[in-house]
Short mmCIF file of C-alpha atoms in Angstrom, two decimals:
data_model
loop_
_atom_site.label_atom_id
_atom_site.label_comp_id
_atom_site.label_asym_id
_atom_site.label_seq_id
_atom_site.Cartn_x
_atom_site.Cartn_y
_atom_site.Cartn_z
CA UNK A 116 -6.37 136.33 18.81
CA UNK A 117 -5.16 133.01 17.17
CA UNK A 118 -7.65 130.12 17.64
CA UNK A 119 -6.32 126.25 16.77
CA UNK A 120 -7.91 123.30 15.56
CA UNK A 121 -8.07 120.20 17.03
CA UNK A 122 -7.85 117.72 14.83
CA UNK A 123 -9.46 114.36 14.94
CA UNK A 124 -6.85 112.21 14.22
CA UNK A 125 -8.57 109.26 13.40
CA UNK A 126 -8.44 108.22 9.74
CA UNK A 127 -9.43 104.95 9.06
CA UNK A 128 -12.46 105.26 7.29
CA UNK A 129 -10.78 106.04 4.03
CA UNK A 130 -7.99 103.21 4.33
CA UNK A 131 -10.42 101.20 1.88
CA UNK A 132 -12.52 103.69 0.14
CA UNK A 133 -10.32 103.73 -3.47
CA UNK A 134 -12.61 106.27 -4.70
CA UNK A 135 -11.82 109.03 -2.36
CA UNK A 136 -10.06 111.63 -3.75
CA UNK A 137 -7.25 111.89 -1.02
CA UNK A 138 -5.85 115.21 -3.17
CA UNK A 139 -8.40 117.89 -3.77
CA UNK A 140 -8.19 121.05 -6.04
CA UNK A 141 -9.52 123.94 -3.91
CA UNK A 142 -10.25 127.22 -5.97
CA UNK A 143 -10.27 130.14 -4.29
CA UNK A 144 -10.86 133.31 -6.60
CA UNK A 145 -8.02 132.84 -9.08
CA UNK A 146 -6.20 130.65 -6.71
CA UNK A 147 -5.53 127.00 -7.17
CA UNK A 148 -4.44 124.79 -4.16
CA UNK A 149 -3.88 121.34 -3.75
CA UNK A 150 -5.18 120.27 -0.34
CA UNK A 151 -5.66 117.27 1.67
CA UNK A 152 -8.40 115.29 0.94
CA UNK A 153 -8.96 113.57 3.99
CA UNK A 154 -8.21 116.41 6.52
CA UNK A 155 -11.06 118.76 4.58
CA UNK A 156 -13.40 115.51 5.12
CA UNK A 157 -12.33 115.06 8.53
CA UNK A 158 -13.56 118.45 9.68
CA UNK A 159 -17.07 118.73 7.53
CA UNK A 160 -19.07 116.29 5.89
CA UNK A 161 -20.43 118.91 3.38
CA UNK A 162 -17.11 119.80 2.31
CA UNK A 163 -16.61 116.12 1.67
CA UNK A 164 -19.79 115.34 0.30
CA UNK A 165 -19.35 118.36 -2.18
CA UNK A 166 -15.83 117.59 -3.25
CA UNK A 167 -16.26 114.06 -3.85
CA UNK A 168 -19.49 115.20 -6.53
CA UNK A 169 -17.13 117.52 -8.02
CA UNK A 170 -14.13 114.92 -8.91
CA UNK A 171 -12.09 116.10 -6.58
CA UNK A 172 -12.29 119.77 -7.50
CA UNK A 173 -13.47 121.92 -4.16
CA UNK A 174 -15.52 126.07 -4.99
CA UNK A 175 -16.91 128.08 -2.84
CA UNK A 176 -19.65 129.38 -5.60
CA UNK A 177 -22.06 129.68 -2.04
CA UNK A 178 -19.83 132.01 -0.35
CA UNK A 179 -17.79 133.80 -3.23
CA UNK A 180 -19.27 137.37 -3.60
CA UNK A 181 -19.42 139.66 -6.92
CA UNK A 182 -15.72 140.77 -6.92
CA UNK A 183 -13.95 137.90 -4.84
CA UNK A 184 -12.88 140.40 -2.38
CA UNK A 185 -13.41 137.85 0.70
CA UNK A 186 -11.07 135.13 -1.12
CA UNK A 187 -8.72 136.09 2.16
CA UNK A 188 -11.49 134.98 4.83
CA UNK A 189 -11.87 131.49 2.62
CA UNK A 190 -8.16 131.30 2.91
CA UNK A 191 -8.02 131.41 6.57
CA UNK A 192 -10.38 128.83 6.87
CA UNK A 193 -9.07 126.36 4.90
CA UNK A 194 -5.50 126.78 6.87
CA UNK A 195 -7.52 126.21 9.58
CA UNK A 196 -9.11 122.95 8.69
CA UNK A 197 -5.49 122.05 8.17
CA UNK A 198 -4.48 122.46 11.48
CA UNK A 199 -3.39 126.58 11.05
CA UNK A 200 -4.03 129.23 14.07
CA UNK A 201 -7.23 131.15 12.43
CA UNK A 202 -6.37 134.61 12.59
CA UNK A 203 -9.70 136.32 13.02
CA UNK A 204 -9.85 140.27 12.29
CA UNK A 205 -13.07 141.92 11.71
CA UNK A 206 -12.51 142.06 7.94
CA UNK A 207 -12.67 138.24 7.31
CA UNK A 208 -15.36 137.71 10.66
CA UNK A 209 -18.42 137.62 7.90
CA UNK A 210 -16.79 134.81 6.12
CA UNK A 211 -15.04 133.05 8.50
CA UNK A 212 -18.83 132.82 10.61
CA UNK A 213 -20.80 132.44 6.84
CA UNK A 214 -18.07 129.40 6.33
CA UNK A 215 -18.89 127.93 9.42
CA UNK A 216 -22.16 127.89 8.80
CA UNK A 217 -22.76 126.85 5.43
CA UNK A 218 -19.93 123.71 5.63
CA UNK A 219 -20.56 122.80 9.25
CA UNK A 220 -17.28 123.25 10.47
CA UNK A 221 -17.79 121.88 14.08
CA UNK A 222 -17.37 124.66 16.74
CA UNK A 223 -16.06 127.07 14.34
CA UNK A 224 -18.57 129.69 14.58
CA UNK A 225 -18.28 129.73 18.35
CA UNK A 226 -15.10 130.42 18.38
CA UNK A 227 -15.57 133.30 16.10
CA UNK A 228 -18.43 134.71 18.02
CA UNK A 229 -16.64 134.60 21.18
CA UNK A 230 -14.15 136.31 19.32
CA UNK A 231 -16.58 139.21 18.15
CA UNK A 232 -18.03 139.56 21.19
CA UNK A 233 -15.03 140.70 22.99
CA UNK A 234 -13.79 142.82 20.20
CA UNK A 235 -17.20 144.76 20.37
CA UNK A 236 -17.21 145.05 24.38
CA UNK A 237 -13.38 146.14 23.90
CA UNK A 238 -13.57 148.46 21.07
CA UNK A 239 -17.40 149.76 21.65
CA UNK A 240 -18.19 149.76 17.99
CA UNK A 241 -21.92 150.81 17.35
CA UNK A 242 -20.84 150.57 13.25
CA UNK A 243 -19.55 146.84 13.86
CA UNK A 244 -22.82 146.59 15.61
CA UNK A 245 -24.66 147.63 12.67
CA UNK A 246 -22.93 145.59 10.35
CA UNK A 247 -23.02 141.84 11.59
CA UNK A 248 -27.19 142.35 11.93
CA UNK A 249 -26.60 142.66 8.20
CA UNK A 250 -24.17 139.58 8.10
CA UNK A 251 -26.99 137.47 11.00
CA UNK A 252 -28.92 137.70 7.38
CA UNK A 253 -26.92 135.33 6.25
CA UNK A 254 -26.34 133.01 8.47
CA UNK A 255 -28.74 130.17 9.18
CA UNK A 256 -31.45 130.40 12.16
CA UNK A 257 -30.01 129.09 14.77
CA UNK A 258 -26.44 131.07 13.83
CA UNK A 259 -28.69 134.25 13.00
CA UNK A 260 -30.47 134.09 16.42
CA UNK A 261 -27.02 133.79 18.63
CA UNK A 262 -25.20 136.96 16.71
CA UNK A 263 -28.33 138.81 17.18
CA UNK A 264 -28.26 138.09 21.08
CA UNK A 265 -24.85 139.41 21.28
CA UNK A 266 -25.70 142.16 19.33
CA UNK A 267 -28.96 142.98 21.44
CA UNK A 268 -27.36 142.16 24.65
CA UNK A 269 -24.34 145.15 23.29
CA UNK A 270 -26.89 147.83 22.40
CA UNK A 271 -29.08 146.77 26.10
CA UNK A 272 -25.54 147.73 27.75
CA UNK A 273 -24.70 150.73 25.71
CA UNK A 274 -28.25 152.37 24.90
CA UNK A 275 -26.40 156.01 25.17
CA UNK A 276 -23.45 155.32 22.63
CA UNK A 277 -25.52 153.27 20.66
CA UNK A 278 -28.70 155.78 20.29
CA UNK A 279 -26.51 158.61 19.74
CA UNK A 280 -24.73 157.31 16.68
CA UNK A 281 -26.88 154.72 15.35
CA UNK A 282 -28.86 156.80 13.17
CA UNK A 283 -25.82 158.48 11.13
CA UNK A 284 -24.99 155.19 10.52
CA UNK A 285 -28.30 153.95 9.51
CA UNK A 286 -28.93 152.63 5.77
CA UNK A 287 -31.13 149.98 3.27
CA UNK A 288 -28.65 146.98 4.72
CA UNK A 289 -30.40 147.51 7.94
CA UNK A 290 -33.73 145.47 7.36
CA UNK A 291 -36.98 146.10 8.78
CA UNK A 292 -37.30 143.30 10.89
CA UNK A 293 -33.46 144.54 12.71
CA UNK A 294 -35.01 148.11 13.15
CA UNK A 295 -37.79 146.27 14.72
CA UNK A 296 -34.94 144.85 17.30
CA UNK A 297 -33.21 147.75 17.85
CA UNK A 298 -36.14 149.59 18.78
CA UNK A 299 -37.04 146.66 21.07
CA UNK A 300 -33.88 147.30 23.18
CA UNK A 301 -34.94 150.78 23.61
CA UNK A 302 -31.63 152.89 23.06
CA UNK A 303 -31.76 156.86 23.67
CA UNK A 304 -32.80 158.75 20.44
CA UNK A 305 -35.68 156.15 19.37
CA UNK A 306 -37.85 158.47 18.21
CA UNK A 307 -34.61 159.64 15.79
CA UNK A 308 -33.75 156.15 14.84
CA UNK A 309 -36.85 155.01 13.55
CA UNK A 310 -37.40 158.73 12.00
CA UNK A 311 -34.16 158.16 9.44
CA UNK A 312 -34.77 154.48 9.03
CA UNK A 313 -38.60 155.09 7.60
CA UNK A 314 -37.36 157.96 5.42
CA UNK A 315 -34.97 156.00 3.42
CA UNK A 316 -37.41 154.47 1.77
CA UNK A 317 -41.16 154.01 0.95
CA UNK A 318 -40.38 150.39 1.17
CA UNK A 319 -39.36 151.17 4.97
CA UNK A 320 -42.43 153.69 5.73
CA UNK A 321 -44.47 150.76 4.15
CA UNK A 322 -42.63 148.50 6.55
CA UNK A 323 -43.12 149.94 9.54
CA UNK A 324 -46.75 150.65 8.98
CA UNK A 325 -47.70 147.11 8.51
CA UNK A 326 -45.67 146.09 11.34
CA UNK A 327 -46.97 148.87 13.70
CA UNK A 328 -48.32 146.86 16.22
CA UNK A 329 -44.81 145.79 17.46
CA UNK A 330 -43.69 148.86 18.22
CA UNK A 331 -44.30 151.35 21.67
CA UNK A 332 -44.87 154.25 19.85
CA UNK A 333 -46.09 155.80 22.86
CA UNK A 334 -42.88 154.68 24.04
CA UNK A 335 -40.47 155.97 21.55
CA UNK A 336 -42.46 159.19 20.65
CA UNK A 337 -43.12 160.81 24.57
CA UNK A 338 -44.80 163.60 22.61
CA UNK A 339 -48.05 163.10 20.69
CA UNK A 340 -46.84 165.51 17.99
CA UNK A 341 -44.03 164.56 17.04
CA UNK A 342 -45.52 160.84 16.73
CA UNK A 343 -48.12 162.39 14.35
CA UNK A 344 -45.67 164.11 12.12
CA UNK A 345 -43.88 160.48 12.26
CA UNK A 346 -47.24 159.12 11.15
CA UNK A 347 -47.28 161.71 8.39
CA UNK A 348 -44.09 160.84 7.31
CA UNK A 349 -45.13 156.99 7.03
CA UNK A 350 -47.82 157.61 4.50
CA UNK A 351 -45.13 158.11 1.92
CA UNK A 352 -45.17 154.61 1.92
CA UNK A 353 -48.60 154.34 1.80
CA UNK A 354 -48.97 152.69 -1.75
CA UNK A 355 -51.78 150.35 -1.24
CA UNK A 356 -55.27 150.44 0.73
CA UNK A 357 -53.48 147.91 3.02
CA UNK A 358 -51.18 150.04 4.56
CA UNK A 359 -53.67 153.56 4.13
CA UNK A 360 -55.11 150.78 7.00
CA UNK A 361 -52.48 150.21 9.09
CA UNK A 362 -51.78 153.59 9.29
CA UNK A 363 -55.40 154.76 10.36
CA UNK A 364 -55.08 151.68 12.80
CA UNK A 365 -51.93 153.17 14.07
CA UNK A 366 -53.29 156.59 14.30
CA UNK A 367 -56.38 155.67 16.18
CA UNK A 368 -54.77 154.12 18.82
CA UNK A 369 -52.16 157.17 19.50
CA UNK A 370 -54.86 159.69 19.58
CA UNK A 371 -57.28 157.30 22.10
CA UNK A 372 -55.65 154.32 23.34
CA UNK A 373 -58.21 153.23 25.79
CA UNK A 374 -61.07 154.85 24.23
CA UNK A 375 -61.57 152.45 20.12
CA UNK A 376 -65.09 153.34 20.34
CA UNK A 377 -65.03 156.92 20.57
CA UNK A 378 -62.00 156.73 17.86
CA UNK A 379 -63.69 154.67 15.66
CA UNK A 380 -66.19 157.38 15.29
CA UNK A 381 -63.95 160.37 14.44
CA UNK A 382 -61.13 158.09 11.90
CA UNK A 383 -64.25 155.76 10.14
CA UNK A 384 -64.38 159.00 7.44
CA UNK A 385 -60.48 159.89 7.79
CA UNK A 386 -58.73 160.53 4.34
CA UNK A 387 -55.58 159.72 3.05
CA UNK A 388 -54.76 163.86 3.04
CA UNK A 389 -55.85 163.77 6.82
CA UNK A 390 -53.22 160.69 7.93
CA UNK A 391 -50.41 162.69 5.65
CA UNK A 392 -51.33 166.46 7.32
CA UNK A 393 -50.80 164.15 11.03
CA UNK A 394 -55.31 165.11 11.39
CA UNK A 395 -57.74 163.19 12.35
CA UNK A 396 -61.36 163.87 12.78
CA UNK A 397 -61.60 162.85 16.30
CA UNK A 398 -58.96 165.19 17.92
CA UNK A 399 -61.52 168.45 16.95
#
């Protein structure tokens, strides 16, 4: 899918501005380009703003990563701002939207999600899925909050596919506050989900028990013992008296939901060894 610029065409602002540098150096990885000036400016006013501090010379030190493997994605933007057909493929999607979004290239980033939204309807990709929550990380808030939408709105329609493979896909780029999402949209295999996600890490056990209170685990655990064992599993991340609290919180409410009185007497002596063995005090 080829999308096209329209340019503004509209230059009169720099007719008397002698210090605007109408030729501009862009680097790109080990690449040195000599680019139009005035067509960069016309398109984003940090672009401009940053090349005119830099003498003319135009880096992408904000969107570079380690080993300059994304130098093509750069590349296809800047054809684009010069009137080019951006090519998108899912490769250079990350920084084509991470472009948009840190220079302010005006409707840009609609384009592209438009773009990635059909290619995950069409294609059905729970791993693409997976992947741009990492790159919504990126992205400022309001850009964050729209790829997560089309995201959420993908797993709402697919919650078989997605449930079913989403966990052998699952790793530490997928934060806690994403798992948090996913479980919100309630895909088949929850309880399995949120099972591998915790036991990546202790930072993730940790995560989860601090945050328990925005999760169903009624909901996503249907049986009460497998939602013990789960709680067993979380104290692994249990590193502080903080979350040894959240957990007993969490376990007080599975074992007695509409009874805190009567669970408050049976967890008030509950050890550490009890939450880990998936005990409590109340339930005998």
């Amino acid at each position: 899918m080829n999308e096209k610029l329209s340019l503004d065409r509209d230059f009169t602002r720099f007719l008397d501005d002698p210090t605007f540098p109408y030729k501009v150096t862009v680097c790109v990885g080990d690449k040195r380009i000599l680019c139009s000036g005035a067509l960069l400016a016309q398109q984003s006013s940090v672009l401009e703003k940053k090349f005119r501090e830099d003498g003319g010379v135009l880096m992408f030190e904000e969107l570079l990563d380690e080993t300059n493997s994304n130098t093509d994605g750069i590349m296809e933007c800047i054809n684009y701002l010069h009137g080019a057909n951006m090519r998108f493929s899912i490769e250079t999607l990350p920084t084509v939207m991470k472009f948009s979004c840190i220079y302010g290239v005006d409707g840009l980033f609609e384009k592209a999600i438009t773009w990635f939204e059909n290619r995950l309807n069409n294609t059905k990709s729970v791993k693409n899925a997976l992947n741009f929550l990492t790159v919504s990380n990126s992205l400022n808030s309001d850009h964050s909050a729209r790829l997560k939408s089309v995201i959420c709105k993908f797993i709402r329609l697919n919650k078989d596919l997605f449930g079913t493979l989403c966990a052998g896909l699952l790793d530490n780029s997928v934060t806690g506050k994403d798992i948090l999402l996913i479980m919100n949209e309630k895909p088949v295999k929850s309880d399995v989900i949120l099972t591998k996600w915790t036991e990546l890490s202790e930072a993730n056990a940790s995560f989860i028990a601090k945050h328990h209170i925005s999760i169903d685990f009624n909901d996503v655990f249907p049986n009460k013992e497998q939602l013990l064992s789960f709680i067993a599993i979380l104290s692994t991340g249990a590193t502080s008296n903080e979350t040894w609290k959240y957990l007993i919180e969490l376990q007080r409410s599975v074992l007695d939901p509409h009874n805190s009185k009567k669970c408050d007497m049976g967890i008030k002596d509950q050890t550490p060894e009890d939450v880990k063995a998936g005990t409590s005090n109340s339930a005998a």
